[in-house]
Tab-separated table of C-alpha atoms in Angstrom:
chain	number	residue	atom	x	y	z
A	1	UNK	CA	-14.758	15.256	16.994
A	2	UNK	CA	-17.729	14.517	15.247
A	3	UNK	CA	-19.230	18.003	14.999
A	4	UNK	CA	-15.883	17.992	11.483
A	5	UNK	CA	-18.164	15.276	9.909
A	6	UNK	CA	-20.395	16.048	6.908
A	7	UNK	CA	-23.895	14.615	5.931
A	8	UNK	CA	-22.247	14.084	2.231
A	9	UNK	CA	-18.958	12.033	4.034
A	10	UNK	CA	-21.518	10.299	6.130
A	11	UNK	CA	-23.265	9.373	3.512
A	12	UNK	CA	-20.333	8.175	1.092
A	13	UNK	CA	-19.291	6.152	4.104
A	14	UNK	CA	-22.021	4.346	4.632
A	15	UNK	CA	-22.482	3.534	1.123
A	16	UNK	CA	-18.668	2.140	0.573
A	17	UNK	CA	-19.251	0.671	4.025
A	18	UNK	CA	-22.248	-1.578	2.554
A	19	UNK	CA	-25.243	0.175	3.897
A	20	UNK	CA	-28.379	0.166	2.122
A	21	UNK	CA	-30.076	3.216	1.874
A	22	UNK	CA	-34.122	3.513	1.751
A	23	UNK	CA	-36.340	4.919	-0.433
A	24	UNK	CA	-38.503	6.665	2.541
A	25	UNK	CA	-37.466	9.456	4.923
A	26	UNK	CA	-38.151	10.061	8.694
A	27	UNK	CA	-38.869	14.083	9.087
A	28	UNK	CA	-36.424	14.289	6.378
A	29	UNK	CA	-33.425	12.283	7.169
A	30	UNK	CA	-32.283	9.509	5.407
A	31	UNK	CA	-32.621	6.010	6.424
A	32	UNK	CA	-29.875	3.596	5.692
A	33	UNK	CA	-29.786	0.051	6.961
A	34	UNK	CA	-27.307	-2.497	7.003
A	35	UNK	CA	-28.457	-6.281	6.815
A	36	UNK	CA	-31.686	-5.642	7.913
A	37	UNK	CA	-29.813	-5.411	11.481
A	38	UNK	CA	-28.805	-2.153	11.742
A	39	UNK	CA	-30.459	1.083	11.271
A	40	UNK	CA	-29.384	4.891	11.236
A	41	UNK	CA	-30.837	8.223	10.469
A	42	UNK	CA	-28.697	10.701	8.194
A	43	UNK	CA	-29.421	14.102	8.575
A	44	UNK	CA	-31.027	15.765	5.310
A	45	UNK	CA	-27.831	18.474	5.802
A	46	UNK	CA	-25.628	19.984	7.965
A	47	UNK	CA	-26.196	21.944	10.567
A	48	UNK	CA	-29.283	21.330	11.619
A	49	UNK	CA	-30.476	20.787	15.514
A	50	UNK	CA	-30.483	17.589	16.252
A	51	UNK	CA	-27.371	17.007	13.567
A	52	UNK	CA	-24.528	16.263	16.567
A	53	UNK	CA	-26.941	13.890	18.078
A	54	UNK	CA	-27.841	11.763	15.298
A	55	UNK	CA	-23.736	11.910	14.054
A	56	UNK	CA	-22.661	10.983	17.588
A	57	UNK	CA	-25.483	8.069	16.737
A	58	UNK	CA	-24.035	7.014	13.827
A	59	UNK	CA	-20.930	6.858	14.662
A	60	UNK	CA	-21.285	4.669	17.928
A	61	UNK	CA	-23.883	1.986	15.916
A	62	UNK	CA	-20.574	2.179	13.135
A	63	UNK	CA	-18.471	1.082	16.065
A	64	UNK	CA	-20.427	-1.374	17.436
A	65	UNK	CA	-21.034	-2.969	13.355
A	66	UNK	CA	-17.452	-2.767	12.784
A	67	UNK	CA	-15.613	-3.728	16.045
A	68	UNK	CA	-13.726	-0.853	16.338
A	69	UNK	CA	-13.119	2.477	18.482
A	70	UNK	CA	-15.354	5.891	17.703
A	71	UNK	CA	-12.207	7.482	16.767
A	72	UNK	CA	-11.127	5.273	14.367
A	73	UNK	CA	-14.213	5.265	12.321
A	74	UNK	CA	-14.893	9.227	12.378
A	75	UNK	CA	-10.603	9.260	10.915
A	76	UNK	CA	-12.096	7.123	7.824
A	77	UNK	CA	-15.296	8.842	7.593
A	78	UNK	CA	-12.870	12.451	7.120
A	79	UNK	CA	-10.281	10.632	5.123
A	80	UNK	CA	-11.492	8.628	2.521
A	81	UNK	CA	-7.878	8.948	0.685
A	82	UNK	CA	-5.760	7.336	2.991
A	83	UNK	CA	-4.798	3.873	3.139
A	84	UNK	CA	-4.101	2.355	6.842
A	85	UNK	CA	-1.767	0.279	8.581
A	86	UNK	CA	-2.467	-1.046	11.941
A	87	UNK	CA	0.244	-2.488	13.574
A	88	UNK	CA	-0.574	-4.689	16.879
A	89	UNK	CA	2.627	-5.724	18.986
A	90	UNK	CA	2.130	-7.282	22.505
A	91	UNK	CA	4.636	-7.178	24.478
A	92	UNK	CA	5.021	-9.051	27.778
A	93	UNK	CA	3.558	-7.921	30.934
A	94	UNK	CA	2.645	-4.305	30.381
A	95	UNK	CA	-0.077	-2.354	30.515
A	96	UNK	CA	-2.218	-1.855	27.532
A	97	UNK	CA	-1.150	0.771	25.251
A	98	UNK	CA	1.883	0.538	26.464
A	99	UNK	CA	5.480	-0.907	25.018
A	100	UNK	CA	9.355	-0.338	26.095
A	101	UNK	CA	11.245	2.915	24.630
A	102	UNK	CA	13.653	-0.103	23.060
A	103	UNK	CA	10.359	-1.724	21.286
A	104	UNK	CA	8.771	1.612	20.219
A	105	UNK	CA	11.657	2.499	18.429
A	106	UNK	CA	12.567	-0.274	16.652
A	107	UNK	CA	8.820	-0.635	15.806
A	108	UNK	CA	9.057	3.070	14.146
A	109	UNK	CA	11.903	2.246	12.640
A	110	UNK	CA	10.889	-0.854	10.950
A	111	UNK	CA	7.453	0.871	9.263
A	112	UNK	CA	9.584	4.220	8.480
A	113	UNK	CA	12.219	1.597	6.636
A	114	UNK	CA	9.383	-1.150	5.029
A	115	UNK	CA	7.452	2.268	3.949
A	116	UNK	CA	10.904	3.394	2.636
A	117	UNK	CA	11.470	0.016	0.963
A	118	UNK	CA	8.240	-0.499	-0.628
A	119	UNK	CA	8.730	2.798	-1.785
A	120	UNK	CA	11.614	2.553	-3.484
A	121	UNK	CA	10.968	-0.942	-5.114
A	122	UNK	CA	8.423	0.815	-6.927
A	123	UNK	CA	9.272	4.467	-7.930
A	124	UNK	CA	13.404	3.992	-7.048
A	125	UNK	CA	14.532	5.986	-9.947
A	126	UNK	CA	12.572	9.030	-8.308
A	127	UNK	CA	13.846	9.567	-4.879
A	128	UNK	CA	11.819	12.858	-5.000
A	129	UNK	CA	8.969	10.861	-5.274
A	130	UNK	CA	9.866	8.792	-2.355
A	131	UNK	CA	10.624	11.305	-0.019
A	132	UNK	CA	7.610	13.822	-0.812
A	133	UNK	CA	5.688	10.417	-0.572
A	134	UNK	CA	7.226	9.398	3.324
A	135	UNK	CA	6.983	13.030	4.361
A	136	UNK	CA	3.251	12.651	3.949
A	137	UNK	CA	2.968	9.430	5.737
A	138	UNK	CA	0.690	9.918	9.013
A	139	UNK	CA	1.455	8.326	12.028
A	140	UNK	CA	-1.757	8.080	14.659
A	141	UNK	CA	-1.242	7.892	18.963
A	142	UNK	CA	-0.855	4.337	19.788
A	143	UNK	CA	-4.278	3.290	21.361
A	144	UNK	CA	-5.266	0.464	24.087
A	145	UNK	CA	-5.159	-2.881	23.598
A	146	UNK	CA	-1.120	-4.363	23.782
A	147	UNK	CA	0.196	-1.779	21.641
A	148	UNK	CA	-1.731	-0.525	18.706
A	149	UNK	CA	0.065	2.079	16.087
A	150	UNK	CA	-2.148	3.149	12.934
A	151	UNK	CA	0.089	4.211	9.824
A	152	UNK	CA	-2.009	6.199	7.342
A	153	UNK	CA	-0.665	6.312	3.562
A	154	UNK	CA	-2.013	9.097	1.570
A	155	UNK	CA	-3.711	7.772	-1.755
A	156	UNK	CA	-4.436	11.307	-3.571
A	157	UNK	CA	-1.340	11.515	-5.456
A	158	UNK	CA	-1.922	11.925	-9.213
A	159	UNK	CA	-0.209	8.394	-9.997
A	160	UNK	CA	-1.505	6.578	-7.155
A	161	UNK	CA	2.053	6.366	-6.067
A	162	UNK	CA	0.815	5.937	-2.851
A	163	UNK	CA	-1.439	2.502	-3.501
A	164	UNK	CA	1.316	0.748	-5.521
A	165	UNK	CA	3.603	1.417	-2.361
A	166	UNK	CA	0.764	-0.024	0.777
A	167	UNK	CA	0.333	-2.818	-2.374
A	168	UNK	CA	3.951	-3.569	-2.315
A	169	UNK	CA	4.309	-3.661	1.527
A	170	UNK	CA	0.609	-5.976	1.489
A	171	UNK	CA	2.068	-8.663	-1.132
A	172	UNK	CA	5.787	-8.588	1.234
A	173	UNK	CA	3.569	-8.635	4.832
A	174	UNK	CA	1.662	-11.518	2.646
A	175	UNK	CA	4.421	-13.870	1.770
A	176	UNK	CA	6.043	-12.942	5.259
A	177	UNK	CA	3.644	-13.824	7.223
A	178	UNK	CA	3.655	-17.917	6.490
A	179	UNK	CA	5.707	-20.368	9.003
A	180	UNK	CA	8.658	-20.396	5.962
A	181	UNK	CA	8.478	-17.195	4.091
A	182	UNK	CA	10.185	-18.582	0.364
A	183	UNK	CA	12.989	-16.264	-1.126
A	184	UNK	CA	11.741	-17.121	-4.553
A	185	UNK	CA	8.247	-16.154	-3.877
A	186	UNK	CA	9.927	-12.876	-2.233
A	187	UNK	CA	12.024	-12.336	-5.606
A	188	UNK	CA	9.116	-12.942	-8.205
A	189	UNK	CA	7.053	-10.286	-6.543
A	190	UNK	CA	10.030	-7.765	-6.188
A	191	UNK	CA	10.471	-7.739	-2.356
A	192	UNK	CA	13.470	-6.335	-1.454
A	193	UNK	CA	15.648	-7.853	1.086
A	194	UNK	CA	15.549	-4.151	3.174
A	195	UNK	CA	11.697	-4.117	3.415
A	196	UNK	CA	11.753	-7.739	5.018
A	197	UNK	CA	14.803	-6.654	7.387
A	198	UNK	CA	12.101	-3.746	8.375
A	199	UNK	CA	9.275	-5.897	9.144
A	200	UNK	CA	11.607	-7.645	11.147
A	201	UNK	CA	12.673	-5.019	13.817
A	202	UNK	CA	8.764	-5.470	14.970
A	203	UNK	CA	10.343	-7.677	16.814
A	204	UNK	CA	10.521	-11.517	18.175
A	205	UNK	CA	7.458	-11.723	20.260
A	206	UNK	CA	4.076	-11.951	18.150
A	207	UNK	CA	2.772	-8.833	16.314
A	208	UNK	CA	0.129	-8.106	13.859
A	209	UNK	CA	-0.495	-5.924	10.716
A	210	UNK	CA	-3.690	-4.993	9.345
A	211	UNK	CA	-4.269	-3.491	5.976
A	212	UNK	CA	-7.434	-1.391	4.965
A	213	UNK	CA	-8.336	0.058	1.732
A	214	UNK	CA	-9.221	4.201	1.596
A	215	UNK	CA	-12.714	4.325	0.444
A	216	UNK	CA	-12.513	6.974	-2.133
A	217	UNK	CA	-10.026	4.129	-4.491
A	218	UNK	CA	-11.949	0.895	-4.232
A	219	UNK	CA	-9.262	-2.113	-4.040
A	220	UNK	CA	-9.583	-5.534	-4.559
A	221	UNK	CA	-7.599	-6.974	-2.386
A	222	UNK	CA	-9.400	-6.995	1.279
A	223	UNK	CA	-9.474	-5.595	4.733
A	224	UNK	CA	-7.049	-8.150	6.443
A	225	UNK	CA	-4.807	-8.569	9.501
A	226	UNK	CA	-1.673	-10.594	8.990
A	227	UNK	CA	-0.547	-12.846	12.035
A	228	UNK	CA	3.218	-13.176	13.099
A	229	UNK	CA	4.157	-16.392	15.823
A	230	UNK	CA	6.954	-15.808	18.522
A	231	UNK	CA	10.153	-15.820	16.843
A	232	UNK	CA	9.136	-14.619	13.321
A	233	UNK	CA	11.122	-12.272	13.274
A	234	UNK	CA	14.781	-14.439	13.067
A	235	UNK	CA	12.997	-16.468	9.856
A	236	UNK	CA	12.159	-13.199	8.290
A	237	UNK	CA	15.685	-11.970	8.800
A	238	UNK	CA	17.071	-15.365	7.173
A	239	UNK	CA	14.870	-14.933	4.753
A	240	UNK	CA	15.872	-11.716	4.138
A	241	UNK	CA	19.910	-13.015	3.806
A	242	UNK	CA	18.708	-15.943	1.651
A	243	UNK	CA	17.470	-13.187	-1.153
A	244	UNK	CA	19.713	-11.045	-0.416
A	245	UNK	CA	22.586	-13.590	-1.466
A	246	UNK	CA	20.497	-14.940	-4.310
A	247	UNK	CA	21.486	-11.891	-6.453
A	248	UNK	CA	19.941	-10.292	-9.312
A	249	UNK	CA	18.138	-12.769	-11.597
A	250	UNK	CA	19.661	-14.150	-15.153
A	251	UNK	CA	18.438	-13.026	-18.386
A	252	UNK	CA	14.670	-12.594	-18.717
A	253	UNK	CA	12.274	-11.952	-21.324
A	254	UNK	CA	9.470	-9.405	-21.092
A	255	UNK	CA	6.263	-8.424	-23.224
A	256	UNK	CA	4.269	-6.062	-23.258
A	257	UNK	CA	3.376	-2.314	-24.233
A	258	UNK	CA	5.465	0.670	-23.735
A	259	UNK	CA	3.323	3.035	-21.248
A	260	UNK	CA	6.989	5.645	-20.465
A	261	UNK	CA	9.570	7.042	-22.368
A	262	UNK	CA	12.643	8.916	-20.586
A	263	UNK	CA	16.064	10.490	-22.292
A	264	UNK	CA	17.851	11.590	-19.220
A	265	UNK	CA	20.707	13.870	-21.103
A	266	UNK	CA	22.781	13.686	-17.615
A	267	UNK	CA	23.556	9.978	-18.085
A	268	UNK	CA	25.765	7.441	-20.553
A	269	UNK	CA	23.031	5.034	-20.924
A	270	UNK	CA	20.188	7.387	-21.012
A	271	UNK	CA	17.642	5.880	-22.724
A	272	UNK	CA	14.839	3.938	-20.959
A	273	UNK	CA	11.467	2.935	-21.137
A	274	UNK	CA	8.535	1.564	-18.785
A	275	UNK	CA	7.142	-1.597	-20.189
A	276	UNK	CA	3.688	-3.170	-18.566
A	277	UNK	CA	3.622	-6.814	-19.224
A	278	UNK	CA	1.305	-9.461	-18.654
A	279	UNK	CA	-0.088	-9.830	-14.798
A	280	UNK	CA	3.217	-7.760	-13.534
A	281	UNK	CA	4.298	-4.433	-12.669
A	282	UNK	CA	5.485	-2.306	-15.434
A	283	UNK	CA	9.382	-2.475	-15.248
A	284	UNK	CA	11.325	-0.040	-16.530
A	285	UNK	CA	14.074	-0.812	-19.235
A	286	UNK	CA	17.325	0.748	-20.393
A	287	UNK	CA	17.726	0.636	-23.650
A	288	UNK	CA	21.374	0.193	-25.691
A	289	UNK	CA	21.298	3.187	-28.155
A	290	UNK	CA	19.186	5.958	-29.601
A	291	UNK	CA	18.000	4.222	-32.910
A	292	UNK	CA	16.348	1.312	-30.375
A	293	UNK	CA	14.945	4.037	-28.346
A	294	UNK	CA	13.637	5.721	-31.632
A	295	UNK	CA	12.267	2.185	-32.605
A	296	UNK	CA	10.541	2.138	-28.983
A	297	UNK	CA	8.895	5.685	-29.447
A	298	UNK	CA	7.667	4.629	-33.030
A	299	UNK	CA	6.062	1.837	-30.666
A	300	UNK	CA	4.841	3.478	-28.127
A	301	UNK	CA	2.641	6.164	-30.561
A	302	UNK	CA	1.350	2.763	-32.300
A	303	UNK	CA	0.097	1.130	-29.248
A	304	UNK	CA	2.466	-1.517	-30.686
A	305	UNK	CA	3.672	-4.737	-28.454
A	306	UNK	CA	7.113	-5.091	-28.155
A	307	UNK	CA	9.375	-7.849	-26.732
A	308	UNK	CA	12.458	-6.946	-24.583
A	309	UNK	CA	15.024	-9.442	-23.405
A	310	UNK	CA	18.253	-8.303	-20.505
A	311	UNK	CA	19.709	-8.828	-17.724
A	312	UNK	CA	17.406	-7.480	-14.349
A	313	UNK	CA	19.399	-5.725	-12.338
A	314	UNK	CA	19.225	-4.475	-9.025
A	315	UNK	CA	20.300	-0.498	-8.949
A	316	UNK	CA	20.564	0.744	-5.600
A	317	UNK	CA	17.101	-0.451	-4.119
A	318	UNK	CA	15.123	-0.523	-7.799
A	319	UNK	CA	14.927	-3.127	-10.097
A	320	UNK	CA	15.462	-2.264	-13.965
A	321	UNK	CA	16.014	-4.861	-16.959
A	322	UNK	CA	19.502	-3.948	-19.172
A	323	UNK	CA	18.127	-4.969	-22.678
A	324	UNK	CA	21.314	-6.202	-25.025
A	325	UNK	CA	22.403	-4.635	-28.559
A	326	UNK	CA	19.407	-6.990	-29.765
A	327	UNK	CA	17.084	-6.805	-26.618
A	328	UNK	CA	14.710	-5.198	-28.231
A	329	UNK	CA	12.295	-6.473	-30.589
A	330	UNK	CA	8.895	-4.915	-32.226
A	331	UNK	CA	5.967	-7.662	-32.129
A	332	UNK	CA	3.579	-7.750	-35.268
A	333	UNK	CA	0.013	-7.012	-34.604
C-alpha cells in the first residue's frame, strides 16, 4: 500500500501535519523533524532503492506520532481532498470490529440520512447537487476497536459544496453532543430536525464521531471527536420533535451583499437571490416582482449592501426568506 505514495504527497503531508523540515540532507533525502522528537528521512524522489523502505518508515513513525493505524495515515497521505468522519459505536459484548446486522444498518442509515440532511440544508434548491455530492461519499471497512466506520467527504468540488456540508453536520454533531441539546441553538444554526433524527439511529448505547479536516483546504475548526452517553439518542430524538414543532421562524431582517442572482422562468415566484450577511450563511431570498429583482441586480454589479426583511420559510428540507412587496431595501454606502 505504500509503494502508491509519492515523495511530493509525503512531503505535503508532513508539512500540513506540522513537521519541520531541515536545511541539511542525509545522501540526499530530506530530513524533517517533528518537535525535536521525531525524525524521518524523505526520499529526494521516487523510485529510488531504498524508497519502499524509508516510506514503510515514515509511515509507521506517522502512526506511532499520531495514534492511529498505518492504513489510515497512508488514505490521508493519497487523499488530501477528502474530509473524514469516524464514527465509533460500542456495542455490548462483541468482538472488536464487530456490531449486530440490526446496529450496522441503522448506523448506515443514520450517516447516509445526516449526510443527506446536511446536504440539503445547505444546497436544497439543487437536488442535483445533493445527489452527485452523496454518490461521491466514500465509505471505508469498519476496522478493530468496538466498531469503527470512516466516512470520507470529497472536498474538490468547485464550490466547496462538500466542506459547507461536513461543516453543517460538525456545528449539528456540536450542539448534539451536550447532556441537553437546545432547539433554539439547533434553529439559529439551521439544523434540521431530519439530520438530528439521523444522528440518532447511531443508536442508545454510547458512540463517537470524529471530524478531520482534508489537508489540501486548511479549516479552522479542529480535529475533534464528539462524545455521546448511554441514552443520547432518545434526547436527540426529543430534541429533534421540539424543533420540529417549533416551526419556521417569524419575520426576520437580513443584511448583507448579494453574492447570486437566479430567474427560474419555470416558476410563479421566480425571482431570487443569495444574500451573505454578517457571521451567517448566505441565505437565499425570493424576491416579490421583477422591478425588485432589477433593483437587486443594479446591487449586486455595485457591490452595494442591501437590507431584506420576510418571512423564513422552511421549503421541503431548505430554508429560504419570502421578502414582502417592501422587503427589499438598497443601503447607502
Amino acid at each position: 500500500m505504500t509503494s502508491t505514495l509519492t515523495v511530493t504527497d509525503i512531503a505535503g503531508y508532513l508539512r500540513d501535519s506540522g513537521w519541520q523540515q531541515r536545511q541539511e540532507r542525509w545522501r540526499g533525502a530530506s530530513i524533517w523533524v517533528y518537535e525535536e522528537q521525531y525524525e524521518v528521512l524523505v526520499p529526494a524522489r521516487d523510485g529510488m532503492g531504498d524508497s519502499d523502505l524509508r516510506v514503510r518508515q515514515i509511515v509507521d513513525t506517522l502512526a506511532q506520532v499520531e495514534d492511529r493505524p498505518t492504513g489510515e495515515i497512508v488514505l490521508d497521505i493519497r487523499m488530501p481532498w477528502s474530509d473524514t468522519q469516524v464514527i465509533t459505536m460500542f456495542p455490548h459484548g462483541l468482538p472488536s470490529g464487530f456490531t449486530t446486522l440490526r446496529g450496522g444498518l441503522q448506523a448506515l442509515t443514520g450517516v447516509e440520512g445526516a449526510l443527506r440532511a446536511a446536504a440539503q440544508s445547505v444546497r436544497g434548491d439543487v437536488p442535483a447537487d445533493v445527489e452527485r455530492l452523496l454518490g461521491r461519499v466514500q465509505l471505508g471497512p469498519a476496522r478493530a476497536g468496538s466498531y469503527i466506520l470512516p466516512v470520507r467527504v470529497p472536498v474538490d468540488d468547485d464550490d466547496a459544496l462538500g466542506r459547507q456540508v461536513t461543516r453543517r453536520l460538525h456545528t449539528a454533531v456540536s450542539l448534539l453532543s451536550r447532556a441537553q441539546p437546545d432547539p433554539n441553538d439547533l434553529r439559529e444554526a439551521e439544523i434540521p430536525a431530519e439530520l438530528c433524527e439521523s444522528v440518532s439511529r447511531l443508536g442508545n448505547r454510547p458512540f463517537e464521531i470524529g471530524f478531520r479536516w482534508a489537508r489540501a483546504i486548511p479549516s479552522d475548526l479542529p480535529t475533534v471527536a464528539y462524545t455521546f452517553a448511554e441514552g443520547a439518542a432518545t434526547v436527540i430524538r426529543a430534541a429533534a420533535e421540539q424543533l420540529r414543532r417549533m416551526g419556521d421562524p417569524a419575520t426576520v431582517t437580513l443584511t448583507g451583499v448579494i453574492q447570486g442572482l437566479r430567474d427560474d422562468e419555470s416558476r410563479d415566484d421566480r425571482w431570487s437571490i443569495e444574500v451573505r450577511g454578517t457571521g451567517r450563511r448566505a441565505v437565499w431570498v425570493r424576491l416579490p416582482d421583477r422591478a425588485t429583482y432589477d433593483a437587486a441586480i443594479a446591487a449586486h454589479r455595485a457591490g452595494r449592501q442591501v437590507r431584506v426583511r420576510g418571512e423564513m420559510k422552511t421549503l421541503g428540507r431548505r430554508a429560504e426568506l419570502l421578502a414582502g412587496p417592501d422587503g427589499f431595501q438598497l443601503l447607502e454606502d
